Amino acid sequence: MQSGERVYLNGEIVPYAEAKISVEDRGFNFADGIYEVVRVAGGAPFRAADHLDRFENGARALEIELPFTREQVSDAILETIRANDIDEGTVYVQLTRGAARRAHAFPEGVRPTLVMLARPYSGLAAAVRESGVGVATLPDLRWGYCEVKTIGLLPNVMAYQRSHDEGSYEAIMIRDGVVTEGSHTSAFCVRREKVFTHPIDNILPGITRKHVIASLRAQGIEVEETAVTMEEFRAADEIFITGTTLTVLGVVRIDGEPVGSGKPGKLTQLAMQLYDRDYDAARAEAQKRRQLGQVSD
Ligand code: PDD
């Protein structure tokens, strides 16, 4: 927590210490809500439309009626970024069904709670990106609605912590012998110059995943969205993970065993470069727009 931090809460920007939520908020009692983590590039949300789409889909899936329009949510994200003077960072957006006396049934006439936090973040250390990281495999103990980005993250948190305790950077989750995704990342492997990743079927439709697939395909690389077994994954030439905060990251060890050459592979590096190209372009564009805006003010 930073003393000067300002938080968006239900339509208002307030000092962090004044952002108060009920002890019976359904997010607290039931993990009854959804969230997004959006990257900030040059003071503007990166890939905002994708995040807003997923947010709206999630609210629909949980039957939470949004008391805000898409434009209002979008404006609030920008307002939170500006209130905290963020150039490069992340915005955490969380929506819950709202506060009501604890009972399982959806409460009537309750206003959902919308919270946003914007913090500076300039990406992973160059050394980590260069060397790649180790991962550990763990059982995927989540429910059957993993397309929804719910705040019910305990299975993810448990898996992540187990992997972390073993000295790994991320947990790769296994369901029925198949690699689904990471605790907070999408998972890819490469075999014979071809890229594989789990289809959007009870995994999170990762936004970084979507753009990595599209930009690799645009370079003529074959990408197949198909179930890959843990054995196939382990035997891959390359493994990489993707996500809003860590972007694209090479995996060089899995359960202590080296992956491929033990260094981030060729297609991993290509995916990283393509991501950086898009991010840098978005950042430069946003900075230009901001400067023009300031000149005409
Ligand atoms: N996590 N899979 C899971 C289970 C995730 O939680 C995330 C994101 C991803 C990657 O999705 P995207 O590319 O849209 O960030 C995949 C966020 C960053 C988090 O929980 O902090």
mmCIF file of C-alpha atoms in Angstrom, residues 94-287:
data_model
loop_
_atom_site.group_PDB
_atom_site.id
_atom_site.type_symbol
_atom_site.label_atom_id
_atom_site.label_comp_id
_atom_site.label_asym_id
_atom_site.label_seq_id
_atom_site.Cartn_x
_atom_site.Cartn_y
_atom_site.Cartn_z
ATOM 1 C CA GLN A 94 -12.831 -6.377 -9.389
ATOM 2 C CA LEU A 95 -16.601 -6.740 -9.522
ATOM 3 C CA THR A 96 -18.636 -8.595 -6.921
ATOM 4 C CA ARG A 97 -22.359 -9.255 -6.635
ATOM 5 C CA GLY A 98 -22.420 -6.702 -3.810
ATOM 6 C CA ALA A 99 -23.098 -6.659 -0.081
ATOM 7 C CA ALA A 100 -26.099 -8.418 1.444
ATOM 8 C CA ARG A 101 -26.968 -10.426 4.552
ATOM 9 C CA ARG A 102 -25.221 -13.782 4.103
ATOM 10 C CA ALA A 103 -27.445 -16.261 2.258
ATOM 11 C CA HIS A 104 -26.667 -18.439 -0.726
ATOM 12 C CA ALA A 105 -29.459 -17.097 -2.958
ATOM 13 C CA PHE A 106 -28.620 -14.165 -5.214
ATOM 14 C CA PRO A 107 -29.802 -11.091 -3.257
ATOM 15 C CA GLU A 108 -32.482 -8.869 -4.778
ATOM 16 C CA GLY A 109 -31.945 -5.193 -5.486
ATOM 17 C CA VAL A 110 -28.286 -5.164 -4.449
ATOM 18 C CA ARG A 111 -25.772 -3.001 -6.228
ATOM 19 C CA PRO A 112 -22.610 -4.804 -7.332
ATOM 20 C CA THR A 113 -19.305 -3.574 -5.891
ATOM 21 C CA LEU A 114 -16.748 -2.317 -8.413
ATOM 22 C CA VAL A 115 -13.199 -1.651 -7.249
ATOM 23 C CA MET A 116 -10.077 -0.644 -9.185
ATOM 24 C CA LEU A 117 -6.461 -0.282 -8.128
ATOM 25 C CA ALA A 118 -3.754 1.077 -10.435
ATOM 26 C CA ARG A 119 -0.103 0.457 -9.636
ATOM 27 C CA PRO A 120 3.217 1.084 -11.353
ATOM 28 C CA TYR A 121 4.811 -1.976 -12.963
ATOM 29 C CA SER A 122 7.391 -1.972 -15.695
ATOM 30 C CA GLY A 123 7.536 -5.683 -16.473
ATOM 31 C CA LEU A 124 9.765 -8.553 -15.444
ATOM 32 C CA ALA A 125 13.495 -8.109 -14.917
ATOM 33 C CA ALA A 126 15.456 -8.531 -18.147
ATOM 34 C CA ALA A 127 17.578 -11.274 -16.538
ATOM 35 C CA VAL A 128 14.492 -13.425 -15.839
ATOM 36 C CA ARG A 129 13.216 -12.963 -19.381
ATOM 37 C CA GLU A 130 16.587 -13.943 -20.761
ATOM 38 C CA SER A 131 17.213 -16.999 -18.618
ATOM 39 C CA GLY A 132 13.653 -18.333 -18.495
ATOM 40 C CA VAL A 133 12.133 -20.000 -15.427
ATOM 41 C CA GLY A 134 11.347 -23.368 -13.880
ATOM 42 C CA VAL A 135 7.813 -24.669 -13.364
ATOM 43 C CA ALA A 136 6.255 -27.486 -11.354
ATOM 44 C CA THR A 137 3.267 -29.594 -12.393
ATOM 45 C CA LEU A 138 0.337 -29.865 -9.994
ATOM 46 C CA PRO A 139 -3.190 -31.261 -10.247
ATOM 47 C CA ASP A 140 -5.776 -28.821 -11.618
ATOM 48 C CA LEU A 141 -8.311 -28.855 -8.774
ATOM 49 C CA ARG A 142 -10.541 -26.070 -10.113
ATOM 50 C CA TRP A 143 -14.237 -26.113 -10.941
ATOM 51 C CA GLY A 144 -15.918 -26.521 -14.336
ATOM 52 C CA TYR A 145 -16.232 -22.817 -15.177
ATOM 53 C CA CYS A 146 -12.611 -21.834 -15.715
ATOM 54 C CA GLU A 147 -13.523 -19.629 -18.701
ATOM 55 C CA VAL A 148 -14.839 -17.149 -16.135
ATOM 56 C CA LYS A 149 -12.168 -15.037 -14.470
ATOM 57 C CA THR A 150 -13.615 -15.412 -10.988
ATOM 58 C CA ILE A 151 -11.994 -14.187 -7.819
ATOM 59 C CA GLY A 152 -12.365 -17.759 -6.474
ATOM 60 C CA LEU A 153 -8.664 -18.413 -6.939
ATOM 61 C CA LEU A 154 -7.878 -20.717 -4.021
ATOM 62 C CA PRO A 155 -6.932 -23.760 -6.172
ATOM 63 C CA ASN A 156 -4.681 -21.466 -8.246
ATOM 64 C CA VAL A 157 -3.164 -19.935 -5.125
ATOM 65 C CA MET A 158 -2.531 -23.358 -3.541
ATOM 66 C CA ALA A 159 -0.928 -24.712 -6.717
ATOM 67 C CA TYR A 160 1.186 -21.571 -7.123
ATOM 68 C CA GLN A 161 2.377 -21.699 -3.524
ATOM 69 C CA ARG A 162 3.312 -25.425 -3.795
ATOM 70 C CA SER A 163 5.366 -24.663 -6.918
ATOM 71 C CA HIS A 164 6.938 -21.634 -5.254
ATOM 72 C CA ASP A 165 7.840 -23.675 -2.140
ATOM 73 C CA GLU A 166 9.681 -26.101 -4.431
ATOM 74 C CA GLY A 167 11.640 -23.213 -5.918
ATOM 75 C CA SER A 168 9.605 -22.982 -9.146
ATOM 76 C CA TYR A 169 8.294 -19.824 -10.735
ATOM 77 C CA GLU A 170 4.846 -21.074 -11.747
ATOM 78 C CA ALA A 171 2.537 -24.074 -11.351
ATOM 79 C CA ILE A 172 1.424 -25.836 -14.499
ATOM 80 C CA MET A 173 -1.900 -27.521 -13.856
ATOM 81 C CA ILE A 174 -2.751 -31.036 -15.046
ATOM 82 C CA ARG A 175 -6.312 -32.317 -15.511
ATOM 83 C CA ASP A 176 -6.894 -35.940 -16.582
ATOM 84 C CA GLY A 177 -3.274 -36.204 -17.715
ATOM 85 C CA VAL A 178 -3.562 -33.086 -19.894
ATOM 86 C CA VAL A 179 -1.852 -29.714 -19.397
ATOM 87 C CA THR A 180 -4.529 -27.059 -18.958
ATOM 88 C CA GLU A 181 -2.758 -23.809 -18.017
ATOM 89 C CA GLY A 182 -0.645 -22.149 -15.357
ATOM 90 C CA SER A 183 -1.927 -20.864 -12.005
ATOM 91 C CA HIS A 184 -2.005 -17.364 -13.494
ATOM 92 C CA THR A 185 -0.704 -17.935 -17.028
ATOM 93 C CA SER A 186 -1.563 -19.709 -20.268
ATOM 94 C CA ALA A 187 0.783 -22.571 -21.199
ATOM 95 C CA PHE A 188 2.289 -23.383 -24.598
ATOM 96 C CA CYS A 189 4.720 -25.962 -25.912
ATOM 97 C CA VAL A 190 6.601 -26.319 -29.178
ATOM 98 C CA ARG A 191 7.320 -29.595 -30.963
ATOM 99 C CA ARG A 192 9.056 -29.696 -34.319
ATOM 100 C CA GLU A 193 8.509 -25.974 -35.013
ATOM 101 C CA LYS A 194 4.786 -26.231 -34.246
ATOM 102 C CA VAL A 195 3.133 -24.545 -31.272
ATOM 103 C CA PHE A 196 0.480 -26.240 -29.115
ATOM 104 C CA THR A 197 -1.827 -24.913 -26.413
ATOM 105 C CA HIS A 198 -4.990 -26.153 -24.701
ATOM 106 C CA PRO A 199 -8.232 -25.052 -26.430
ATOM 107 C CA ILE A 200 -10.558 -22.599 -24.676
ATOM 108 C CA ASP A 201 -12.492 -25.344 -22.963
ATOM 109 C CA ASN A 202 -12.604 -24.949 -19.219
ATOM 110 C CA ILE A 203 -9.483 -22.770 -19.174
ATOM 111 C CA LEU A 204 -9.249 -18.987 -19.061
ATOM 112 C CA PRO A 205 -9.384 -17.299 -22.484
ATOM 113 C CA GLY A 206 -6.095 -15.501 -21.891
ATOM 114 C CA ILE A 207 -5.793 -12.209 -23.751
ATOM 115 C CA THR A 208 -2.027 -12.518 -24.084
ATOM 116 C CA ARG A 209 -2.610 -16.088 -25.337
ATOM 117 C CA LYS A 210 -5.016 -14.855 -28.015
ATOM 118 C CA HIS A 211 -2.579 -12.226 -29.323
ATOM 119 C CA VAL A 212 0.428 -14.558 -29.170
ATOM 120 C CA ILE A 213 -1.477 -17.127 -31.254
ATOM 121 C CA ALA A 214 -2.529 -14.482 -33.802
ATOM 122 C CA SER A 215 0.912 -12.898 -34.107
ATOM 123 C CA LEU A 216 2.716 -16.251 -34.455
ATOM 124 C CA ARG A 217 0.224 -17.337 -37.128
ATOM 125 C CA ALA A 218 0.777 -14.033 -38.932
ATOM 126 C CA GLN A 219 4.467 -15.029 -39.143
ATOM 127 C CA GLY A 220 3.499 -18.323 -40.773
ATOM 128 C CA ILE A 221 4.004 -20.404 -37.606
ATOM 129 C CA GLU A 222 1.533 -23.237 -37.129
ATOM 130 C CA VAL A 223 -0.372 -23.038 -33.833
ATOM 131 C CA GLU A 224 -2.711 -25.838 -32.823
ATOM 132 C CA GLU A 225 -5.227 -25.467 -30.002
ATOM 133 C CA THR A 226 -5.395 -29.026 -28.781
ATOM 134 C CA ALA A 227 -5.037 -31.067 -25.597
ATOM 135 C CA VAL A 228 -1.396 -31.945 -24.899
ATOM 136 C CA THR A 229 -0.594 -34.678 -22.373
ATOM 137 C CA MET A 230 1.841 -34.086 -19.566
ATOM 138 C CA GLU A 231 4.276 -36.565 -21.183
ATOM 139 C CA GLU A 232 4.156 -34.714 -24.528
ATOM 140 C CA PHE A 233 4.570 -31.416 -22.756
ATOM 141 C CA ARG A 234 7.635 -32.626 -20.860
ATOM 142 C CA ALA A 235 9.196 -33.924 -24.073
ATOM 143 C CA ALA A 236 8.644 -30.616 -25.904
ATOM 144 C CA ASP A 237 11.442 -28.687 -27.606
ATOM 145 C CA GLU A 238 10.231 -25.468 -25.971
ATOM 146 C CA ILE A 239 7.695 -24.413 -23.330
ATOM 147 C CA PHE A 240 6.516 -20.903 -22.657
ATOM 148 C CA ILE A 241 3.867 -19.219 -20.545
ATOM 149 C CA THR A 242 1.929 -16.030 -21.222
ATOM 150 C CA GLY A 243 -0.054 -13.544 -19.155
ATOM 151 C CA THR A 244 -0.765 -9.864 -18.689
ATOM 152 C CA THR A 245 1.920 -9.270 -16.076
ATOM 153 C CA LEU A 246 4.734 -11.557 -17.212
ATOM 154 C CA THR A 247 3.937 -11.222 -20.940
ATOM 155 C CA VAL A 248 5.772 -14.144 -22.644
ATOM 156 C CA LEU A 249 8.253 -16.126 -20.598
ATOM 157 C CA GLY A 250 10.372 -19.148 -21.500
ATOM 158 C CA VAL A 251 10.157 -22.254 -19.304
ATOM 159 C CA VAL A 252 13.509 -24.000 -19.104
ATOM 160 C CA ARG A 253 12.833 -26.593 -16.365
ATOM 161 C CA ILE A 254 9.790 -28.654 -15.578
ATOM 162 C CA ASP A 255 9.721 -30.539 -12.267
ATOM 163 C CA GLY A 256 13.491 -30.062 -12.117
ATOM 164 C CA GLU A 257 14.171 -31.548 -15.584
ATOM 165 C CA PRO A 258 15.520 -29.374 -18.396
ATOM 166 C CA VAL A 259 13.244 -28.433 -21.290
ATOM 167 C CA GLY A 260 14.802 -28.732 -24.765
ATOM 168 C CA SER A 261 18.189 -27.030 -24.785
ATOM 169 C CA GLY A 262 17.650 -25.640 -21.259
ATOM 170 C CA LYS A 263 17.355 -22.095 -22.668
ATOM 171 C CA PRO A 264 14.343 -20.141 -23.995
ATOM 172 C CA GLY A 265 13.851 -21.520 -27.520
ATOM 173 C CA LYS A 266 13.579 -19.862 -30.911
ATOM 174 C CA LEU A 267 9.786 -19.637 -31.108
ATOM 175 C CA THR A 268 9.589 -18.526 -27.480
ATOM 176 C CA GLN A 269 11.935 -15.673 -28.319
ATOM 177 C CA LEU A 270 9.916 -14.830 -31.402
ATOM 178 C CA ALA A 271 6.683 -14.715 -29.350
ATOM 179 C CA MET A 272 8.437 -12.423 -26.826
ATOM 180 C CA GLN A 273 9.645 -10.091 -29.572
ATOM 181 C CA LEU A 274 6.187 -9.916 -31.151
ATOM 182 C CA TYR A 275 4.639 -9.093 -27.792
ATOM 183 C CA ASP A 276 7.236 -6.389 -27.096
ATOM 184 C CA ARG A 277 6.707 -4.905 -30.558
ATOM 185 C CA ASP A 278 2.945 -4.575 -29.938
ATOM 186 C CA TYR A 279 3.366 -3.258 -26.413
ATOM 187 C CA ASP A 280 6.010 -0.706 -27.408
ATOM 188 C CA ALA A 281 3.852 0.488 -30.317
ATOM 189 C CA ALA A 282 0.814 0.874 -28.049
ATOM 190 C CA ARG A 283 2.905 2.735 -25.477
ATOM 191 C CA ALA A 284 4.389 5.134 -28.034
ATOM 192 C CA GLU A 285 0.937 5.760 -29.511
ATOM 193 C CA ALA A 286 -0.621 6.436 -26.103
ATOM 194 C CA GLN A 287 2.209 8.805 -25.148
#
